[in-house]
XYZ file of C-alpha atoms in Angstrom:
618
model
C -80.211 185.351 140.785
C -83.834 186.393 140.234
C -86.763 184.000 139.900
C -86.840 184.169 136.113
C -83.120 183.375 135.864
C -83.497 180.470 138.298
C -86.334 179.023 136.235
C -84.348 179.383 133.019
C -81.321 177.664 134.558
C -83.499 174.863 135.957
C -85.099 174.310 132.563
C -81.674 174.195 130.914
C -80.314 171.623 133.372
C -83.514 169.586 133.085
C -83.087 169.526 129.304
C -79.429 168.498 129.555
C -80.333 165.433 131.616
C -82.793 164.168 129.014
C -80.500 165.073 126.145
C -77.371 163.387 127.484
C -78.250 160.642 129.974
C -81.899 159.836 130.653
C -84.718 158.212 128.733
C -87.099 160.916 127.555
C -90.472 161.206 129.231
C -93.565 163.122 128.222
C -93.426 166.548 129.917
C -96.801 166.208 131.640
C -96.111 162.847 133.290
C -95.367 162.374 136.974
C -91.779 161.252 136.368
C -90.869 164.282 134.252
C -92.654 166.673 136.612
C -90.863 165.163 139.605
C -87.451 165.484 137.955
C -88.134 169.117 137.123
C -89.135 169.782 140.728
C -86.008 168.027 142.029
C -83.741 170.050 139.746
C -85.553 173.304 140.564
C -85.230 172.739 144.309
C -81.478 172.180 144.036
C -81.083 175.321 141.917
C -83.236 177.414 144.265
C -81.238 176.186 147.278
C -77.949 176.652 145.370
C -77.057 173.024 146.107
C -75.329 170.464 143.871
C -77.542 168.267 141.732
C -77.354 164.984 143.640
C -77.896 161.700 141.816
C -78.003 158.107 143.033
C -77.604 155.168 140.659
C -77.675 151.627 142.091
C -75.636 149.758 139.485
C -72.255 148.281 138.493
C -72.288 145.229 140.816
C -69.781 143.029 138.929
C -69.524 141.209 135.625
C -72.014 138.416 135.036
C -70.889 134.904 135.918
C -71.931 133.787 132.428
C -69.013 133.323 129.995
C -71.540 133.633 127.166
C -72.214 137.279 128.018
C -68.942 139.031 128.855
C -65.312 138.954 127.790
C -64.078 138.278 131.342
C -64.861 139.076 134.973
C -62.901 142.317 134.631
C -64.347 145.663 133.654
C -63.998 146.524 129.933
C -65.019 148.985 127.232
C -68.714 148.562 128.079
C -68.219 150.110 131.524
C -65.787 152.689 130.144
C -68.387 153.962 127.679
C -71.063 154.026 130.394
C -68.872 155.995 132.810
C -67.853 158.332 129.987
C -71.531 159.133 129.420
C -72.009 159.954 133.100
C -68.848 162.087 133.161
C -69.872 163.936 130.003
C -73.186 164.867 131.630
C -71.416 165.993 134.796
C -68.994 168.191 132.818
C -71.821 169.814 130.861
C -73.683 170.682 134.062
C -70.523 171.939 135.804
C -69.946 174.438 133.002
C -73.348 176.041 133.613
C -74.070 175.488 137.284
C -71.622 176.635 139.961
C -72.553 174.077 142.693
C -71.999 171.275 140.184
C -72.915 167.616 140.660
C -72.612 164.892 143.273
C -73.169 161.564 141.550
C -73.108 158.294 143.505
C -72.791 154.922 141.821
C -74.013 152.504 144.469
C -72.786 148.984 143.794
C -75.548 146.496 144.581
C -73.256 143.452 144.599
C -73.770 142.698 148.290
C -77.526 143.131 147.901
C -77.766 140.139 145.556
C -74.498 138.255 146.191
C -76.262 135.071 147.331
C -78.140 134.815 144.040
C -75.675 135.886 141.325
C -72.992 133.275 142.210
C -70.041 135.677 141.921
C -67.116 135.460 144.341
C -66.307 138.622 146.355
C -62.782 138.683 144.886
C -64.308 139.296 141.460
C -66.409 142.117 142.857
C -63.361 143.795 144.382
C -61.437 143.496 141.097
C -64.400 145.064 139.334
C -64.793 147.887 141.837
C -61.070 148.631 141.709
C -61.291 148.871 137.914
C -64.367 151.110 138.158
C -62.667 153.505 140.552
C -59.641 153.579 138.234
C -61.854 154.740 135.356
C -63.292 157.523 137.511
C -59.715 158.631 138.269
C -58.831 158.384 134.586
C -61.538 160.955 133.865
C -60.259 163.044 136.800
C -63.805 163.044 138.170
C -63.338 161.849 141.769
C -64.650 165.161 143.083
C -68.083 164.615 141.547
C -68.444 160.880 140.864
C -68.224 158.432 143.768
C -68.417 154.632 143.966
C -70.110 153.312 147.111
C -71.479 150.022 148.468
C -73.111 148.701 151.642
C -69.743 148.155 153.319
C -69.088 151.917 153.209
C -71.875 152.514 155.745
C -71.973 151.950 159.489
C -74.757 149.357 159.467
C -72.622 146.991 157.377
C -68.988 147.999 157.904
C -68.207 145.290 160.475
C -69.828 142.423 158.572
C -68.185 140.020 156.139
C -69.117 140.050 152.463
C -71.369 136.997 152.732
C -73.160 138.407 155.795
C -74.197 141.779 154.391
C -77.034 140.378 152.290
C -78.775 139.010 155.400
C -78.064 142.151 157.423
C -79.754 144.205 154.700
C -82.777 141.898 154.639
C -83.073 141.779 158.442
C -82.700 145.517 159.078
C -84.353 147.002 156.016
C -86.530 144.265 154.561
C -90.306 144.577 154.343
C -91.728 141.600 156.243
C -95.244 142.122 154.927
C -93.988 142.195 151.333
C -91.918 139.056 151.890
C -94.831 137.176 153.495
C -97.302 138.078 150.757
C -94.982 137.877 147.743
C -96.151 134.409 146.687
C -99.798 135.462 146.618
C -98.928 138.735 144.865
C -97.131 136.801 142.135
C -100.272 134.727 141.671
C -102.802 137.580 141.748
C -101.097 140.882 140.842
C -100.266 141.253 137.144
C -97.389 143.727 137.614
C -95.724 141.567 140.270
C -96.204 138.448 138.159
C -94.722 140.184 135.120
C -91.662 141.309 137.073
C -91.208 137.845 138.601
C -91.508 136.086 135.239
C -89.065 138.463 133.541
C -86.547 138.061 136.358
C -86.793 134.264 136.201
C -86.150 134.324 132.464
C -83.209 136.682 132.854
C -81.570 134.703 135.665
C -82.162 131.366 133.930
C -79.969 132.691 131.131
C -77.468 134.292 133.507
C -77.018 131.126 135.602
C -77.326 128.755 132.649
C -73.968 127.021 132.989
C -74.381 126.597 136.754
C -77.806 124.970 136.628
C -77.645 122.989 133.386
C -76.639 119.830 135.288
C -79.829 119.932 137.365
C -83.100 118.285 136.451
C -85.794 120.427 134.852
C -87.704 120.609 138.132
C -84.569 121.518 140.057
C -83.706 124.218 137.515
C -87.183 125.717 137.755
C -87.092 125.656 141.545
C -83.645 127.249 141.665
C -84.569 130.036 139.240
C -87.816 130.695 141.132
C -85.872 130.905 144.405
C -83.409 133.363 142.849
C -86.164 135.571 141.417
C -88.123 135.738 144.686
C -84.962 136.370 146.687
C -83.832 139.190 144.410
C -87.249 140.850 144.547
C -87.185 140.744 148.359
C -83.629 142.089 148.446
C -84.526 144.824 145.974
C -87.208 146.137 148.320
C -84.757 146.067 151.243
C -82.179 147.996 149.223
C -84.780 150.603 148.258
C -85.659 151.154 151.904
C -82.002 151.523 152.865
C -81.296 153.968 150.034
C -84.371 156.057 150.874
C -83.096 156.390 154.429
C -79.506 157.300 153.527
C -80.202 159.353 150.377
C -83.687 160.835 150.874
C -83.137 163.877 148.638
C -81.063 162.375 145.835
C -82.489 162.119 142.329
C -82.993 158.384 141.972
C -81.728 156.878 138.728
C -82.146 153.327 137.482
C -80.721 151.083 134.776
C -84.163 149.481 134.337
C -86.908 150.768 132.057
C -89.477 152.479 134.269
C -92.864 153.840 133.164
C -93.475 157.574 132.897
C -95.269 157.673 136.264
C -92.287 156.234 138.173
C -90.146 158.255 140.583
C -87.073 156.469 139.218
C -85.475 157.973 136.117
C -84.117 155.568 133.514
C -80.474 155.899 132.441
C -79.564 154.941 128.884
C -75.902 154.029 128.564
C -76.080 152.892 124.962
C -78.382 153.376 121.965
C -81.713 155.053 122.524
C -84.489 152.558 123.090
C -82.198 149.767 124.317
C -81.814 148.903 127.989
C -78.617 146.937 128.273
C -76.151 146.949 131.128
C -72.359 146.928 130.750
C -71.981 144.068 133.216
C -74.163 141.683 131.191
C -72.743 142.539 127.758
C -69.598 143.344 125.835
C -68.985 146.105 123.302
C -68.427 145.444 119.618
C -67.154 148.261 117.419
C -68.643 147.765 113.959
C -65.962 149.054 111.606
C -68.284 149.161 108.592
C -70.594 151.706 110.286
C -68.437 153.341 112.967
C -70.976 152.455 115.672
C -70.779 150.432 118.873
C -73.049 147.497 119.538
C -73.735 146.322 123.094
C -74.380 142.598 122.917
C -73.814 139.261 124.556
C -70.573 137.557 123.609
C -72.367 134.517 122.193
C -74.359 136.742 119.814
C -71.165 138.319 118.509
C -69.820 134.850 117.690
C -73.035 133.957 115.869
C -72.821 137.142 113.791
C -69.374 136.161 112.535
C -70.620 132.756 111.433
C -73.587 134.268 109.587
C -71.986 137.302 107.919
C -69.149 138.498 105.711
C -67.155 139.855 108.604
C -64.587 138.849 111.193
C -65.065 139.334 114.929
C -61.699 139.980 116.583
C -60.829 140.762 120.213
C -59.014 143.976 121.104
C -56.696 143.826 124.109
C -55.975 146.554 126.631
C -54.328 146.359 130.039
C -53.589 142.640 129.609
C -57.192 141.614 128.954
C -59.818 141.520 126.247
C -61.342 144.984 126.195
C -63.786 144.989 123.271
C -64.528 143.269 119.974
C -64.065 144.519 116.420
C -66.512 143.613 113.683
C -64.374 143.910 110.540
C -65.876 143.731 107.045
C -64.226 141.370 104.579
C -63.066 143.479 101.648
C -61.990 140.764 99.214
C -61.883 136.979 98.726
C -59.625 135.147 101.185
C -59.429 138.241 103.411
C -61.499 136.606 106.141
C -58.841 134.029 106.909
C -56.078 136.657 106.800
C -57.913 138.955 109.235
C -58.210 136.114 111.741
C -54.413 136.079 112.130
C -54.103 139.753 113.033
C -53.946 140.907 116.653
C -55.363 144.187 117.931
C -54.466 146.139 121.061
C -55.043 149.631 122.448
C -52.476 151.930 124.032
C -55.135 153.820 126.007
C -58.708 152.964 126.962
C -60.104 154.377 123.726
C -57.074 155.503 121.734
C -54.057 154.177 119.860
C -54.972 150.974 118.003
C -52.005 148.721 117.227
C -52.758 146.264 114.409
C -50.132 143.522 114.159
C -49.772 140.914 111.443
C -47.882 137.686 112.012
C -47.522 137.352 108.231
C -45.067 139.945 106.906
C -46.216 139.181 103.390
C -49.751 140.371 104.134
C -50.684 143.591 102.371
C -52.324 146.363 104.403
C -54.965 146.632 101.673
C -56.630 143.605 103.285
C -58.458 146.242 105.346
C -61.559 147.839 103.902
C -61.048 151.562 103.309
C -64.310 152.584 104.960
C -63.434 150.466 107.974
C -60.069 152.228 108.251
C -61.844 155.600 108.273
C -64.195 154.557 111.063
C -61.397 152.996 113.117
C -59.325 156.154 112.731
C -62.235 158.365 113.720
C -62.828 156.317 116.869
C -59.307 155.458 118.035
C -57.310 158.471 116.814
C -54.237 156.617 115.594
C -53.804 153.298 113.780
C -50.412 151.580 113.674
C -50.161 148.745 111.154
C -47.144 146.647 112.131
C -45.665 143.561 110.497
C -47.333 144.065 107.118
C -45.632 143.964 103.731
C -43.304 146.991 103.510
C -43.497 149.575 100.743
C -40.527 149.413 98.393
C -40.595 153.070 97.406
C -42.537 156.316 97.649
C -44.492 155.595 94.466
C -45.948 152.381 95.893
C -46.813 154.142 99.166
C -48.541 156.977 97.332
C -50.393 154.499 95.123
C -51.915 152.797 98.172
C -52.634 155.941 100.179
C -54.180 157.787 97.223
C -57.196 155.493 97.638
C -58.007 157.463 100.785
C -58.127 160.881 99.130
C -56.197 163.633 97.392
C -52.831 164.661 98.790
C -51.945 168.025 100.256
C -49.324 169.539 97.959
C -46.323 171.347 99.368
C -43.687 173.159 97.343
C -41.575 169.992 97.551
C -44.451 167.664 96.562
C -46.879 165.451 98.465
C -44.461 163.177 100.346
C -42.183 164.741 102.908
C -39.102 162.676 103.757
C -38.644 163.412 107.454
C -35.096 162.716 108.569
C -32.232 164.613 110.151
C -30.562 166.413 107.286
C -28.122 169.296 107.529
C -27.816 172.096 105.039
C -24.229 173.143 105.535
C -23.589 173.487 109.263
C -27.227 173.715 110.347
C -30.692 172.262 109.898
C -33.260 174.020 107.730
C -36.166 173.329 110.101
C -36.929 171.689 113.414
C -38.705 168.820 111.645
C -35.583 167.800 109.714
C -33.344 167.993 112.795
C -32.668 165.575 115.657
C -34.260 167.803 118.264
C -37.557 167.323 120.059
C -40.709 168.783 118.539
C -43.540 170.541 120.406
C -47.080 169.210 120.510
C -48.999 170.435 117.476
C -51.362 169.379 114.730
C -50.412 169.341 111.061
C -51.112 172.569 109.153
C -51.448 174.599 112.347
C -49.218 177.102 110.544
C -49.547 176.803 106.755
C -46.979 178.725 104.694
C -47.989 181.976 102.944
C -47.727 180.479 99.446
C -50.743 178.246 100.159
C -52.896 181.375 100.272
C -54.743 180.497 103.488
C -56.583 183.510 104.923
C -58.355 182.630 108.185
C -60.870 185.440 107.706
C -62.279 183.588 104.691
C -60.949 180.044 105.122
C -62.411 178.170 108.122
C -60.255 175.618 109.935
C -61.910 172.596 108.305
C -61.238 173.844 104.757
C -57.447 173.691 104.981
C -56.639 171.350 107.888
C -55.996 167.720 106.858
C -58.369 165.268 108.502
C -55.605 162.669 108.627
C -52.014 162.028 107.665
C -49.752 159.053 107.101
C -46.354 158.337 108.611
C -44.473 155.431 107.074
C -41.383 154.381 108.997
C -38.878 153.626 106.261
C -36.209 152.931 108.860
C -35.536 153.512 112.538
C -31.997 152.939 113.725
C -31.950 155.512 116.493
C -29.436 155.048 119.267
C -31.675 156.832 121.754
C -34.912 158.834 121.870
C -37.046 159.529 118.838
C -40.359 158.608 120.458
C -43.497 160.059 118.941
C -45.455 161.843 121.668
C -49.235 161.808 121.306
C -52.189 163.536 122.962
C -55.744 162.201 122.786
C -57.575 165.488 122.274
C -61.057 163.986 122.684
C -60.203 162.678 126.143
C -58.535 165.862 127.385
C -61.745 167.967 127.661
C -63.466 165.192 129.632
C -60.714 165.252 132.255
C -61.435 168.937 132.947
C -63.930 170.403 135.383
C -66.779 171.943 133.417
C -65.839 175.486 134.469
C -62.281 175.031 133.222
C -63.532 173.537 129.987
C -65.869 176.492 129.478
C -63.006 178.923 130.090
C -60.784 177.164 127.552
C -63.642 176.989 125.066
C -63.901 180.773 125.255
C -60.145 181.323 124.867
C -58.330 181.739 121.556
C -54.566 181.744 121.078
C -52.482 183.192 118.278
C -49.378 181.312 117.141
C -46.397 182.413 115.079
C -43.091 181.059 113.869
C -40.622 182.042 111.194
C -41.008 180.508 107.754
C -39.072 177.298 107.104
C -41.214 175.087 104.895
C -44.197 176.040 107.106
C -45.083 179.111 109.178
C -44.417 182.737 108.407
C -47.911 184.058 109.237
C -49.630 184.330 112.636
C -52.596 181.956 112.995
C -55.394 182.024 115.589
C -57.467 179.134 117.005
C -59.770 178.452 119.972
C -58.287 176.072 122.542
C -61.364 173.842 122.387
C -63.471 173.281 119.305
C -65.748 170.684 117.767
C -63.867 168.349 115.447
C -65.240 168.658 111.894
C -67.773 166.001 110.967
C -68.210 164.837 114.570
C -69.756 165.980 117.835
C -66.450 165.496 119.632
C -64.963 168.456 121.467
C -61.188 168.499 121.043
C -58.154 170.357 122.342
C -56.243 172.444 119.755
C -52.877 173.606 121.073
C -49.422 174.347 119.711
C -46.939 174.059 122.546
C -44.676 177.085 123.079
C -41.090 176.440 122.008
C -39.066 179.554 122.801
C -35.539 180.643 123.681
C -36.175 180.533 127.420
C -37.496 176.971 127.602
C -35.672 175.410 124.648
C -32.473 177.379 124.054
C -30.511 176.434 120.972
C -33.492 175.011 119.095
C -33.530 175.216 115.320
C -36.969 176.803 115.148
C -38.947 178.628 117.813
C -42.680 179.172 117.950
C -44.585 181.570 120.164
C -48.106 181.966 121.519
C -50.180 184.846 122.814
C -53.682 185.107 124.226
C -55.835 186.581 121.499
C -59.138 186.518 123.373
C -60.214 185.260 126.797
C -62.522 186.301 129.603
C -60.554 184.150 132.082
C -56.846 184.112 131.240
C -54.417 187.037 131.035
C -51.011 185.447 131.657
C -49.789 183.324 128.731
C -47.012 181.750 130.797
C -49.437 180.549 133.463
C -51.906 179.326 130.844
C -49.158 177.407 129.037
C -48.260 175.628 132.270
C -51.920 174.669 132.733
C -52.187 173.392 129.166
C -49.012 171.352 129.527
C -50.339 169.745 132.700
C -53.681 168.961 131.048
C -52.170 167.512 127.891
C -49.566 165.350 129.608
C -51.884 163.700 132.131
C -51.564 159.941 131.835
C -55.175 159.685 130.631
C -54.392 161.898 127.630
C -50.737 161.308 126.796
C -48.716 158.362 125.508
C -45.657 157.664 123.383
C -44.982 155.360 120.457
C -41.670 154.072 119.165
C -42.032 153.473 115.454
C -40.454 150.340 114.065
C -39.154 149.938 110.543
C -42.104 149.168 108.283
C -44.785 150.667 110.549
C -47.656 152.251 108.630
C -49.272 154.833 110.895
C -52.419 156.838 110.241
C -53.186 159.746 112.577
C -56.478 161.597 112.912
C -55.288 165.184 112.673
C -58.487 166.609 114.191
C -58.496 164.485 117.344
C -54.785 164.061 118.096
C -51.777 166.247 118.824
C -48.304 164.904 118.189
C -44.695 165.776 118.870
C -41.345 164.029 119.198
C -38.569 163.466 121.700
C -34.991 164.298 120.682
C -32.969 161.456 119.188
C -29.556 160.331 118.011
C -29.042 158.114 115.002
C -30.922 157.491 111.769
C -34.717 157.782 111.647
C -36.561 158.229 108.369
C -40.306 158.739 108.058
C -42.335 159.394 104.918
C -45.246 161.712 105.598
C -48.296 162.357 103.423
C -51.268 164.519 104.407
C -54.722 164.330 102.870
C -56.536 167.356 101.535
C -59.685 168.282 103.490
C -62.904 167.127 101.844
C -64.033 170.761 101.509
C -60.707 172.315 100.665
C -59.932 176.008 100.659
C -59.202 177.794 97.416
C -56.001 179.867 97.620
C -56.526 183.632 97.816
């Protein structure tokens, strides 16, 4: 690669870091210039971009800040942001990224009052998230105990070993006078005292005022001394890594500030919880006590969402009508995956699903992909279902009408289509293969003009003897589990699909494997699983795929195996067994769905919404 190409690549990678992960700095400042030099050196040497982030020690001891001592959605979102940056760089830069999260728990363990068992639970959860994103090759979690100087010491000894071996004696001896005379040191000391007074509030509230002040002062001085020791250790072990920080540093600092959440806010996952505001579709990083105060002062309900047997995040739900606030308090929320599959359960079977604000439903569906309302008042007939769902938009009209009754139904000795049989269905999205009579011409009708944004499945009854699970793929998660090079290759690959006409199909349709979901910045997987005579003999309806365009793939069989492996990874795939009365909304742009074979009676009513910018038939 010539000098000009190297400079262009360096500039591109430099821009990605500020666009996706770091706080922007003025180009002429020392910090920005240093980062550019660090990136350029790695590119010139054809070495991975190496980053070091001291962070993720453990959850705060304060019950007023976090949902529990376990990792939750706050950390998941933060790690997702790191992974997203890594994947973007991998797609452009062959050597890729080596990113180290260095847990500083043992650095400050004496002062934060958290038991080591909580740290190990937290670290285990953090490593599990890295595995969930399939990013172990680039993203590593480390701590003092992973290095020779500390490996033989107990948890409570490592803090003193760090101070003894790497501490700055001169700094420690002069710290008191520096606090008194140096404005920057005094400012840092005062801010740290204030922060730790809040963090340790419940532990020190029984002390006298003087004792509280002395304890907080001791903590602040101790943490400043330990911070210097940690810096010296990290400089020795990672001298060439790009040093990141979760603290706000000035433009002339050699440490580059990471922003996990909204621009301009410097909040850490381990001192906050995440609230999804359903009225706006945005997350809010905040202390738990502030979330409770918001509920008391506003027309909304704050409800916990559970995942993996613990509180995972909070929902801020707008109250849509009088008396709805009390009703919403008796609904439970849980996720099937870290960020997908929201189950909404009512203990009152007389409660109408219209208790939920329509805008809130849209934002929840956009974020979590699928909403399952369970235990709500059932719909007596199709007219009442259509009356409620029509509030969300116009219906897609098929030759048989808007509502498709999906149940096993023979016509003579056979089934008319795979959908109305008892057999399994391949992964797909709705309207992947519209029938000819709809007049959809892909040369003039873009994907977003004829593909429903969402659809409804109402489980009228489910009396299956076996099987009949709905199989689901989170298509926003799937690209993040891929190495950037693989993602780039799939992004540049288009497949053509065909099937005979039943009530759908009849014309070959072509789509890229990865695309941006309409109305979002989310990259999603679009894939119709092959269902042919070789792999599914005896099926009612077969569908076939071919590679239409790709600079990487030539063998459709091999590519299909890769796609199947990607889609069915545990991070991306889950199943749902619908119960009678379930009202399920599925985001058609961000999910794929299928079905396992079944025996017995299973009846679903399906309605799809017209796209907002619908295609006019040709």
